[in-house]
Amino acid sequence: MTTTALSPAAAAAPAYERSAGFWSGVLKKLARDPVAVGAALVLLLLVLVAIFAPLITPHDPYQTSMLKRLKPIGFENFLLGTDELGRDMLSRLMVGARLSLFMGITPVLIAFVLGSAIGILAGYAGGFINTAIMRTIDVLYAFPSVLLAIALSGALGAGIGNALLSLTIVFIPPIARVAESVTTQVRGRDYVEAARASGAGAFTIVRVHVLGNVLGPIFVYATSLIAVSMILASGLSFLGLGVRPPEPEWGLMLNTLRTAIYTQPWIAALPGVMIFITSISFNLLSDSLRSAMDVKN
């Protein structure tokens, strides 16, 4: 009785088909979820506004006018009124979306790459390496994210670069912990043991058998951190540890408008409304993605 050996390409084909089928199923579930579609449309609109803001803003977001300070919503040609220096609020909110989204998404993306690498290494290696890495991670993980971000930004100094570095350091420990947990579970699966028994190297096993099974849960968890990142970034700017004036950023705009809360409360609340809408949209999309990736549904 003879057996026909399959080429590596032919042997790998079913795995690629299953992977494509899984993600296409996830997209179909998301497309049928009205909450996910609504959140995605809101975020898409915000991204488009952020990209094309310099072309579509009705006024110069940096032009001041002391005669037009704190004008109400609907004043003359200012649809959303003006701020404490007479600058158009709508234009500043549109331009501010660029920095706010950048400050919210970039630290999570960097932390996703670094935290995943650290967690997968610790989870697959196990033993002393796992203990050394994870105990070091636990030192940072023990601090509340808000206090750690403020402490790091205060030590490094104000500025966009230092704020991004601080937020990245804050998000690496939780992502690394999730990555280590799921990698430890996958490491003991039968197909990994079979690959190891067949003589496959550690790098090949991680690349072929581990990454495809752990990146999904890690990515879903990372998307849920974007909303937290936006709130923390806005908080740092509010405290003067993030974006510096006169750049429009929603957290910084909240800080500069806080004295107008009693005279023009609706104007002062607009940056906070934008932060809330963006954060809740990311949270809703993350929850929908988690449900869509659940194979039991």
Short mmCIF file of N, CA, C and O in Angstrom, two decimals, residues 33-161:
data_model
loop_
_atom_site.label_atom_id
_atom_site.label_comp_id
_atom_site.label_asym_id
_atom_site.label_seq_id
_atom_site.Cartn_x
_atom_site.Cartn_y
_atom_site.Cartn_z
N ASP A 33 -24.71 43.04 11.96
CA ASP A 33 -24.87 43.64 13.28
C ASP A 33 -25.07 45.15 13.13
O ASP A 33 -24.14 45.87 12.75
N PRO A 34 -26.28 45.67 13.40
CA PRO A 34 -26.51 47.12 13.20
C PRO A 34 -25.65 47.98 14.11
O PRO A 34 -25.26 49.09 13.73
N VAL A 35 -25.35 47.49 15.30
CA VAL A 35 -24.51 48.26 16.22
C VAL A 35 -23.10 48.40 15.65
O VAL A 35 -22.50 49.49 15.66
N ALA A 36 -22.56 47.29 15.14
CA ALA A 36 -21.21 47.32 14.57
C ALA A 36 -21.17 48.21 13.34
O ALA A 36 -20.22 48.98 13.15
N VAL A 37 -22.19 48.11 12.50
CA VAL A 37 -22.22 48.94 11.29
C VAL A 37 -22.31 50.41 11.65
O VAL A 37 -21.61 51.26 11.08
N GLY A 38 -23.16 50.74 12.62
CA GLY A 38 -23.29 52.13 13.04
C GLY A 38 -22.00 52.69 13.62
O GLY A 38 -21.58 53.80 13.29
N ALA A 39 -21.35 51.89 14.50
CA ALA A 39 -20.08 52.35 15.09
C ALA A 39 -19.00 52.49 14.03
O ALA A 39 -18.22 53.45 14.05
N ALA A 40 -18.97 51.55 13.09
CA ALA A 40 -17.96 51.62 12.02
C ALA A 40 -18.18 52.85 11.14
O ALA A 40 -17.22 53.50 10.72
N LEU A 41 -19.44 53.18 10.85
CA LEU A 41 -19.73 54.35 10.03
C LEU A 41 -19.32 55.64 10.74
O LEU A 41 -18.79 56.56 10.11
N VAL A 42 -19.58 55.70 12.05
CA VAL A 42 -19.18 56.89 12.81
C VAL A 42 -17.66 57.05 12.79
O VAL A 42 -17.13 58.15 12.55
N LEU A 43 -16.94 55.95 13.02
CA LEU A 43 -15.48 56.01 13.02
C LEU A 43 -14.94 56.32 11.63
O LEU A 43 -13.96 57.08 11.50
N LEU A 44 -15.56 55.75 10.60
CA LEU A 44 -15.13 56.05 9.24
C LEU A 44 -15.31 57.53 8.92
O LEU A 44 -14.43 58.17 8.32
N LEU A 45 -16.44 58.09 9.36
CA LEU A 45 -16.69 59.51 9.15
C LEU A 45 -15.65 60.36 9.87
O LEU A 45 -15.13 61.35 9.31
N LEU A 46 -15.32 59.99 11.10
CA LEU A 46 -14.32 60.73 11.86
C LEU A 46 -12.95 60.66 11.19
O LEU A 46 -12.21 61.65 11.14
N VAL A 47 -12.60 59.48 10.69
CA VAL A 47 -11.30 59.31 10.01
C VAL A 47 -11.26 60.16 8.74
O VAL A 47 -10.25 60.83 8.46
N LEU A 48 -12.34 60.16 7.97
CA LEU A 48 -12.38 60.97 6.75
C LEU A 48 -12.29 62.46 7.07
O LEU A 48 -11.59 63.22 6.38
N VAL A 49 -12.99 62.88 8.12
CA VAL A 49 -12.91 64.28 8.53
C VAL A 49 -11.49 64.63 8.96
O VAL A 49 -10.97 65.71 8.61
N ALA A 50 -10.85 63.73 9.70
CA ALA A 50 -9.48 63.98 10.15
C ALA A 50 -8.52 64.08 8.97
O ALA A 50 -7.63 64.94 8.95
N ILE A 51 -8.71 63.23 7.96
CA ILE A 51 -7.80 63.23 6.81
C ILE A 51 -7.98 64.49 5.97
O ILE A 51 -7.00 65.13 5.57
N PHE A 52 -9.23 64.86 5.71
CA PHE A 52 -9.50 65.96 4.80
C PHE A 52 -9.81 67.27 5.54
O PHE A 52 -10.30 68.22 4.91
N ALA A 53 -9.54 67.33 6.83
CA ALA A 53 -9.87 68.53 7.61
C ALA A 53 -9.30 69.81 7.03
O ALA A 53 -10.01 70.83 6.95
N PRO A 54 -8.03 69.86 6.60
CA PRO A 54 -7.52 71.12 6.06
C PRO A 54 -8.26 71.61 4.83
O PRO A 54 -8.20 72.80 4.50
N LEU A 55 -8.94 70.71 4.13
CA LEU A 55 -9.63 71.08 2.90
C LEU A 55 -11.09 71.46 3.11
O LEU A 55 -11.68 72.14 2.28
N ILE A 56 -11.68 71.01 4.21
CA ILE A 56 -13.12 71.17 4.37
C ILE A 56 -13.49 72.07 5.56
O ILE A 56 -14.68 72.33 5.77
N THR A 57 -12.52 72.52 6.32
CA THR A 57 -12.86 73.40 7.45
C THR A 57 -13.40 74.74 6.94
O THR A 57 -12.82 75.33 6.02
N PRO A 58 -14.49 75.23 7.53
CA PRO A 58 -15.08 76.50 7.03
C PRO A 58 -14.25 77.73 7.38
O PRO A 58 -14.37 78.76 6.72
N HIS A 59 -13.42 77.65 8.43
CA HIS A 59 -12.60 78.80 8.85
C HIS A 59 -11.20 78.31 9.22
O HIS A 59 -10.96 77.10 9.38
N ASP A 60 -10.31 79.26 9.36
CA ASP A 60 -8.97 78.95 9.84
C ASP A 60 -9.06 78.60 11.33
O ASP A 60 -9.47 79.44 12.14
N PRO A 61 -8.68 77.37 11.72
CA PRO A 61 -8.82 76.99 13.13
C PRO A 61 -7.88 77.72 14.07
O PRO A 61 -8.05 77.64 15.29
N TYR A 62 -6.91 78.44 13.53
CA TYR A 62 -5.95 79.15 14.37
C TYR A 62 -6.20 80.65 14.42
O TYR A 62 -5.54 81.36 15.18
N GLN A 63 -7.14 81.15 13.62
CA GLN A 63 -7.38 82.60 13.55
C GLN A 63 -8.21 83.05 14.75
O GLN A 63 -9.31 82.55 15.00
N THR A 64 -7.68 84.00 15.48
CA THR A 64 -8.35 84.50 16.68
C THR A 64 -9.07 85.81 16.39
O THR A 64 -8.75 86.52 15.43
N SER A 65 -10.04 86.12 17.24
CA SER A 65 -10.77 87.39 17.14
C SER A 65 -11.37 87.69 18.51
O SER A 65 -12.30 87.01 18.96
N MET A 66 -10.82 88.68 19.17
CA MET A 66 -11.30 89.01 20.50
C MET A 66 -12.72 89.57 20.49
O MET A 66 -13.41 89.57 21.51
N LEU A 67 -13.18 90.04 19.33
CA LEU A 67 -14.55 90.54 19.22
C LEU A 67 -15.57 89.41 19.10
O LEU A 67 -16.78 89.65 19.24
N LYS A 68 -15.11 88.20 18.83
CA LYS A 68 -16.01 87.07 18.62
C LYS A 68 -15.77 85.97 19.65
O LYS A 68 -16.00 84.79 19.38
N ARG A 69 -15.32 86.33 20.84
CA ARG A 69 -15.05 85.34 21.88
C ARG A 69 -16.34 84.70 22.39
O ARG A 69 -17.33 85.39 22.66
N LEU A 70 -16.31 83.34 22.51
CA LEU A 70 -17.39 82.59 23.15
C LEU A 70 -18.77 82.94 22.60
O LEU A 70 -19.72 83.16 23.34
N LYS A 71 -18.86 82.96 21.29
CA LYS A 71 -20.15 83.17 20.65
C LYS A 71 -20.95 81.87 20.68
O LYS A 71 -20.38 80.79 20.59
N PRO A 72 -22.27 81.95 20.79
CA PRO A 72 -23.08 80.73 20.94
C PRO A 72 -23.16 79.93 19.64
O PRO A 72 -22.77 80.39 18.57
N ILE A 73 -23.70 78.74 19.77
CA ILE A 73 -23.89 77.87 18.61
C ILE A 73 -24.85 78.54 17.63
O ILE A 73 -25.90 79.05 18.02
N GLY A 74 -24.45 78.56 16.34
CA GLY A 74 -25.28 79.17 15.30
C GLY A 74 -25.03 80.63 15.09
O GLY A 74 -25.75 81.28 14.32
N PHE A 75 -24.00 81.18 15.72
CA PHE A 75 -23.71 82.61 15.58
C PHE A 75 -23.16 82.89 14.18
O PHE A 75 -22.12 82.35 13.79
N GLU A 76 -23.84 83.74 13.42
CA GLU A 76 -23.44 84.16 12.07
C GLU A 76 -22.96 82.95 11.25
O GLU A 76 -23.72 82.02 11.03
N ASN A 77 -21.69 82.96 10.81
CA ASN A 77 -21.17 81.86 10.00
C ASN A 77 -20.48 80.79 10.83
O ASN A 77 -19.86 79.88 10.27
N PHE A 78 -20.59 80.88 12.14
CA PHE A 78 -19.93 79.91 13.02
C PHE A 78 -20.98 78.91 13.51
O PHE A 78 -21.70 79.18 14.49
N LEU A 79 -21.04 77.77 12.85
CA LEU A 79 -22.10 76.80 13.12
C LEU A 79 -22.10 76.31 14.56
O LEU A 79 -23.16 76.16 15.17
N LEU A 80 -20.91 76.08 15.13
CA LEU A 80 -20.80 75.60 16.51
C LEU A 80 -20.22 76.66 17.44
O LEU A 80 -19.71 76.34 18.50
N GLY A 81 -20.32 77.91 17.05
CA GLY A 81 -19.85 78.99 17.90
C GLY A 81 -18.33 79.15 17.87
O GLY A 81 -17.65 78.62 16.99
N THR A 82 -17.81 79.88 18.83
CA THR A 82 -16.37 80.16 18.91
C THR A 82 -15.86 79.86 20.30
O THR A 82 -16.62 79.77 21.27
N ASP A 83 -14.53 79.70 20.41
CA ASP A 83 -13.93 79.39 21.70
C ASP A 83 -13.51 80.66 22.44
O ASP A 83 -13.91 81.77 22.08
N GLU A 84 -12.68 80.50 23.47
CA GLU A 84 -12.32 81.63 24.33
C GLU A 84 -11.46 82.66 23.62
O GLU A 84 -11.31 83.78 24.12
N LEU A 85 -10.89 82.33 22.46
CA LEU A 85 -10.10 83.28 21.69
C LEU A 85 -10.76 83.66 20.38
O LEU A 85 -10.12 84.26 19.51
N GLY A 86 -12.03 83.34 20.22
CA GLY A 86 -12.75 83.70 19.01
C GLY A 86 -12.50 82.80 17.83
O GLY A 86 -12.84 83.16 16.69
N ARG A 87 -11.92 81.62 18.06
CA ARG A 87 -11.64 80.69 16.96
C ARG A 87 -12.86 79.80 16.71
O ARG A 87 -13.59 79.45 17.64
N ASP A 88 -13.05 79.43 15.45
CA ASP A 88 -14.22 78.65 15.05
C ASP A 88 -14.15 77.26 15.69
O ASP A 88 -13.20 76.50 15.47
N MET A 89 -15.17 76.90 16.45
CA MET A 89 -15.18 75.61 17.14
C MET A 89 -15.29 74.44 16.18
O MET A 89 -14.65 73.41 16.36
N LEU A 90 -16.12 74.57 15.16
CA LEU A 90 -16.28 73.47 14.21
C LEU A 90 -14.96 73.15 13.52
O LEU A 90 -14.58 71.98 13.41
N SER A 91 -14.26 74.17 13.09
CA SER A 91 -12.97 73.95 12.42
C SER A 91 -11.95 73.32 13.37
O SER A 91 -11.21 72.41 12.99
N ARG A 92 -11.94 73.77 14.61
CA ARG A 92 -10.98 73.23 15.58
C ARG A 92 -11.34 71.80 15.97
O ARG A 92 -10.44 70.98 16.19
N LEU A 93 -12.61 71.49 16.04
CA LEU A 93 -12.99 70.10 16.32
C LEU A 93 -12.61 69.18 15.17
O LEU A 93 -12.17 68.05 15.38
N MET A 94 -12.78 69.65 13.94
CA MET A 94 -12.44 68.83 12.78
C MET A 94 -10.93 68.60 12.69
O MET A 94 -10.48 67.47 12.48
N VAL A 95 -10.16 69.66 12.86
CA VAL A 95 -8.71 69.50 12.83
C VAL A 95 -8.23 68.73 14.06
O VAL A 95 -7.28 67.94 13.99
N GLY A 96 -8.89 68.95 15.19
CA GLY A 96 -8.51 68.25 16.41
C GLY A 96 -8.71 66.75 16.33
O GLY A 96 -8.07 65.99 17.08
N ALA A 97 -9.60 66.30 15.44
CA ALA A 97 -9.80 64.86 15.26
C ALA A 97 -8.52 64.17 14.82
O ALA A 97 -8.28 63.01 15.14
N ARG A 98 -7.68 64.87 14.08
CA ARG A 98 -6.43 64.27 13.60
C ARG A 98 -5.53 63.88 14.77
O ARG A 98 -5.07 62.74 14.87
N LEU A 99 -5.28 64.85 15.65
CA LEU A 99 -4.40 64.58 16.78
C LEU A 99 -5.05 63.62 17.77
O LEU A 99 -4.37 62.74 18.32
N SER A 100 -6.34 63.77 18.00
CA SER A 100 -7.01 62.92 18.99
C SER A 100 -7.01 61.46 18.55
O SER A 100 -6.72 60.55 19.35
N LEU A 101 -7.32 61.20 17.28
CA LEU A 101 -7.30 59.83 16.78
C LEU A 101 -5.87 59.29 16.74
O LEU A 101 -5.62 58.13 17.07
N PHE A 102 -4.94 60.13 16.33
CA PHE A 102 -3.54 59.71 16.29
C PHE A 102 -3.04 59.35 17.67
O PHE A 102 -2.38 58.31 17.86
N MET A 103 -3.35 60.18 18.66
CA MET A 103 -2.91 59.92 20.03
C MET A 103 -3.61 58.73 20.64
O MET A 103 -3.09 58.09 21.55
N GLY A 104 -4.80 58.40 20.15
CA GLY A 104 -5.52 57.26 20.69
C GLY A 104 -5.14 55.94 20.06
O GLY A 104 -5.05 54.91 20.75
N ILE A 105 -4.87 55.93 18.76
CA ILE A 105 -4.64 54.68 18.04
C ILE A 105 -3.16 54.28 18.03
O ILE A 105 -2.83 53.10 18.22
N THR A 106 -2.26 55.23 17.84
CA THR A 106 -0.84 54.91 17.69
C THR A 106 -0.24 54.17 18.88
O THR A 106 0.45 53.15 18.70
N PRO A 107 -0.46 54.61 20.13
CA PRO A 107 0.13 53.85 21.25
C PRO A 107 -0.37 52.42 21.33
O PRO A 107 0.40 51.51 21.66
N VAL A 108 -1.64 52.21 20.99
CA VAL A 108 -2.18 50.84 21.05
C VAL A 108 -1.57 49.97 19.97
O VAL A 108 -1.26 48.80 20.20
N LEU A 109 -1.37 50.52 18.77
CA LEU A 109 -0.75 49.75 17.69
C LEU A 109 0.68 49.35 18.05
O LEU A 109 1.08 48.19 17.85
N ILE A 110 1.45 50.30 18.57
CA ILE A 110 2.83 49.98 18.95
C ILE A 110 2.85 48.97 20.10
O ILE A 110 3.63 48.01 20.09
N ALA A 111 1.98 49.19 21.08
CA ALA A 111 1.92 48.26 22.21
C ALA A 111 1.43 46.88 21.77
O ALA A 111 1.85 45.86 22.34
N PHE A 112 0.55 46.83 20.75
CA PHE A 112 0.08 45.55 20.23
C PHE A 112 1.24 44.74 19.67
O PHE A 112 1.36 43.54 19.93
N VAL A 113 2.11 45.39 18.90
CA VAL A 113 3.26 44.69 18.31
C VAL A 113 4.24 44.25 19.40
O VAL A 113 4.63 43.07 19.47
N LEU A 114 4.64 45.19 20.26
CA LEU A 114 5.64 44.87 21.28
C LEU A 114 5.08 43.94 22.35
O LEU A 114 5.73 42.96 22.74
N GLY A 115 3.87 44.22 22.82
CA GLY A 115 3.28 43.38 23.85
C GLY A 115 3.01 41.97 23.37
O GLY A 115 3.20 40.99 24.11
N SER A 116 2.55 41.83 22.12
CA SER A 116 2.32 40.50 21.56
C SER A 116 3.61 39.71 21.47
O SER A 116 3.66 38.53 21.81
N ALA A 117 4.69 40.36 21.00
CA ALA A 117 5.98 39.68 20.89
C ALA A 117 6.48 39.22 22.26
O ALA A 117 6.95 38.08 22.42
N ILE A 118 6.36 40.11 23.25
CA ILE A 118 6.82 39.75 24.60
C ILE A 118 5.97 38.62 25.17
O ILE A 118 6.50 37.65 25.74
N GLY A 119 4.65 38.73 25.05
CA GLY A 119 3.77 37.71 25.61
C GLY A 119 3.91 36.36 24.93
O GLY A 119 3.90 35.31 25.59
N ILE A 120 4.02 36.36 23.61
CA ILE A 120 4.17 35.09 22.88
C ILE A 120 5.49 34.43 23.24
O ILE A 120 5.56 33.21 23.42
N LEU A 121 6.57 35.24 23.34
CA LEU A 121 7.86 34.67 23.75
C LEU A 121 7.78 34.06 25.13
O LEU A 121 8.23 32.92 25.36
N ALA A 122 7.17 34.77 26.07
CA ALA A 122 7.06 34.24 27.43
C ALA A 122 6.16 33.02 27.48
O ALA A 122 6.47 32.03 28.17
N GLY A 123 5.04 33.06 26.76
CA GLY A 123 4.11 31.94 26.80
C GLY A 123 4.66 30.69 26.16
O GLY A 123 4.43 29.57 26.66
N TYR A 124 5.37 30.81 25.06
CA TYR A 124 5.89 29.62 24.38
C TYR A 124 7.14 29.08 25.07
O TYR A 124 7.31 27.86 25.18
N ALA A 125 8.01 29.97 25.57
CA ALA A 125 9.24 29.50 26.20
C ALA A 125 8.95 28.83 27.54
O ALA A 125 9.49 27.77 27.86
N GLY A 126 8.07 29.44 28.33
CA GLY A 126 7.75 28.87 29.64
C GLY A 126 8.94 28.91 30.59
O GLY A 126 9.97 29.53 30.32
N GLY A 127 8.81 28.22 31.71
CA GLY A 127 9.90 28.07 32.65
C GLY A 127 10.44 29.38 33.19
O GLY A 127 9.70 30.32 33.49
N PHE A 128 11.77 29.44 33.29
CA PHE A 128 12.42 30.61 33.88
C PHE A 128 12.21 31.86 33.03
O PHE A 128 12.04 32.96 33.58
N ILE A 129 12.22 31.70 31.70
CA ILE A 129 12.04 32.85 30.82
C ILE A 129 10.66 33.47 31.05
O ILE A 129 10.51 34.69 31.13
N ASN A 130 9.65 32.63 31.14
CA ASN A 130 8.30 33.11 31.39
C ASN A 130 8.22 33.84 32.73
O ASN A 130 7.65 34.93 32.82
N THR A 131 8.82 33.26 33.74
CA THR A 131 8.78 33.87 35.08
C THR A 131 9.48 35.22 35.09
O THR A 131 8.96 36.21 35.63
N ALA A 132 10.65 35.29 34.46
CA ALA A 132 11.42 36.54 34.45
C ALA A 132 10.67 37.64 33.71
O ALA A 132 10.59 38.79 34.18
N ILE A 133 10.11 37.31 32.55
CA ILE A 133 9.43 38.32 31.74
C ILE A 133 8.15 38.78 32.42
O ILE A 133 7.88 39.98 32.54
N MET A 134 7.33 37.83 32.86
CA MET A 134 6.02 38.18 33.39
C MET A 134 6.12 38.88 34.75
O MET A 134 5.29 39.72 35.07
N ARG A 135 7.11 38.54 35.56
CA ARG A 135 7.25 39.25 36.84
C ARG A 135 7.68 40.69 36.59
O ARG A 135 7.29 41.60 37.32
N THR A 136 8.49 40.90 35.56
CA THR A 136 8.85 42.27 35.20
C THR A 136 7.64 43.04 34.69
O THR A 136 7.43 44.22 35.03
N ILE A 137 6.82 42.37 33.89
CA ILE A 137 5.59 42.99 33.38
C ILE A 137 4.65 43.32 34.53
O ILE A 137 3.97 44.36 34.53
N ASP A 138 4.59 42.44 35.53
CA ASP A 138 3.69 42.65 36.67
C ASP A 138 4.03 43.92 37.44
O ASP A 138 3.14 44.53 38.06
N VAL A 139 5.30 44.31 37.44
CA VAL A 139 5.69 45.53 38.14
C VAL A 139 4.98 46.73 37.54
O VAL A 139 4.45 47.60 38.26
N LEU A 140 4.94 46.81 36.20
CA LEU A 140 4.22 47.91 35.53
C LEU A 140 2.72 47.72 35.60
O LEU A 140 1.96 48.69 35.72
N TYR A 141 2.28 46.47 35.53
CA TYR A 141 0.84 46.18 35.53
C TYR A 141 0.20 46.49 36.87
O TYR A 141 -1.02 46.70 36.95
N ALA A 142 1.01 46.55 37.93
CA ALA A 142 0.47 46.78 39.27
C ALA A 142 -0.02 48.22 39.44
O ALA A 142 -0.86 48.49 40.30
N PHE A 143 0.50 49.14 38.62
CA PHE A 143 0.10 50.54 38.75
C PHE A 143 -1.16 50.82 37.94
O PHE A 143 -1.31 50.32 36.82
N PRO A 144 -2.10 51.60 38.47
CA PRO A 144 -3.26 52.02 37.66
C PRO A 144 -2.78 52.76 36.41
O PRO A 144 -1.83 53.53 36.46
N SER A 145 -3.46 52.51 35.30
CA SER A 145 -3.01 53.06 34.02
C SER A 145 -2.98 54.59 34.04
O SER A 145 -2.06 55.20 33.48
N VAL A 146 -3.96 55.21 34.68
CA VAL A 146 -4.01 56.67 34.71
C VAL A 146 -2.80 57.23 35.47
O VAL A 146 -2.12 58.14 34.99
N LEU A 147 -2.54 56.68 36.65
CA LEU A 147 -1.42 57.19 37.45
C LEU A 147 -0.09 56.92 36.76
O LEU A 147 0.82 57.77 36.80
N LEU A 148 0.05 55.76 36.13
CA LEU A 148 1.30 55.44 35.45
C LEU A 148 1.53 56.38 34.27
O LEU A 148 2.65 56.86 34.06
N ALA A 149 0.47 56.66 33.51
CA ALA A 149 0.61 57.57 32.37
C ALA A 149 0.98 58.97 32.83
O ALA A 149 1.85 59.63 32.23
N ILE A 150 0.34 59.46 33.89
CA ILE A 150 0.65 60.80 34.41
C ILE A 150 2.08 60.84 34.95
O ILE A 150 2.82 61.81 34.71
N ALA A 151 2.48 59.79 35.67
CA ALA A 151 3.83 59.77 36.23
C ALA A 151 4.90 59.74 35.14
O ALA A 151 5.89 60.49 35.21
N LEU A 152 4.70 58.93 34.14
CA LEU A 152 5.68 58.85 33.05
C LEU A 152 5.73 60.15 32.25
O LEU A 152 6.81 60.65 31.92
N SER A 153 4.56 60.71 31.94
CA SER A 153 4.53 61.97 31.19
C SER A 153 5.13 63.11 32.00
O SER A 153 5.82 63.98 31.46
N GLY A 154 4.85 63.12 33.30
CA GLY A 154 5.44 64.15 34.15
C GLY A 154 6.95 64.04 34.23
O GLY A 154 7.65 65.05 34.27
N ALA A 155 7.46 62.81 34.25
CA ALA A 155 8.91 62.62 34.31
C ALA A 155 9.58 62.94 32.98
O ALA A 155 10.68 63.51 32.96
N LEU A 156 8.92 62.59 31.88
CA LEU A 156 9.51 62.82 30.55
C LEU A 156 9.32 64.25 30.07
O LEU A 156 10.12 64.74 29.28
N GLY A 157 8.25 64.88 30.52
CA GLY A 157 7.96 66.24 30.08
C GLY A 157 6.81 66.27 29.08
O GLY A 157 6.46 65.25 28.48
N ALA A 158 6.21 67.44 28.93
CA ALA A 158 5.07 67.60 28.03
C ALA A 158 5.52 67.47 26.58
O ALA A 158 6.67 67.69 26.24
N GLY A 159 4.56 67.09 25.73
CA GLY A 159 4.84 66.96 24.30
C GLY A 159 4.18 65.72 23.73
O GLY A 159 3.90 64.76 24.46
N ILE A 160 3.94 65.75 22.42
CA ILE A 160 3.27 64.63 21.77
C ILE A 160 4.11 63.36 21.85
O ILE A 160 3.61 62.28 22.17
N GLY A 161 5.41 63.47 21.56
CA GLY A 161 6.28 62.30 21.57
C GLY A 161 6.34 61.63 22.93
O GLY A 161 6.24 60.41 23.04
#
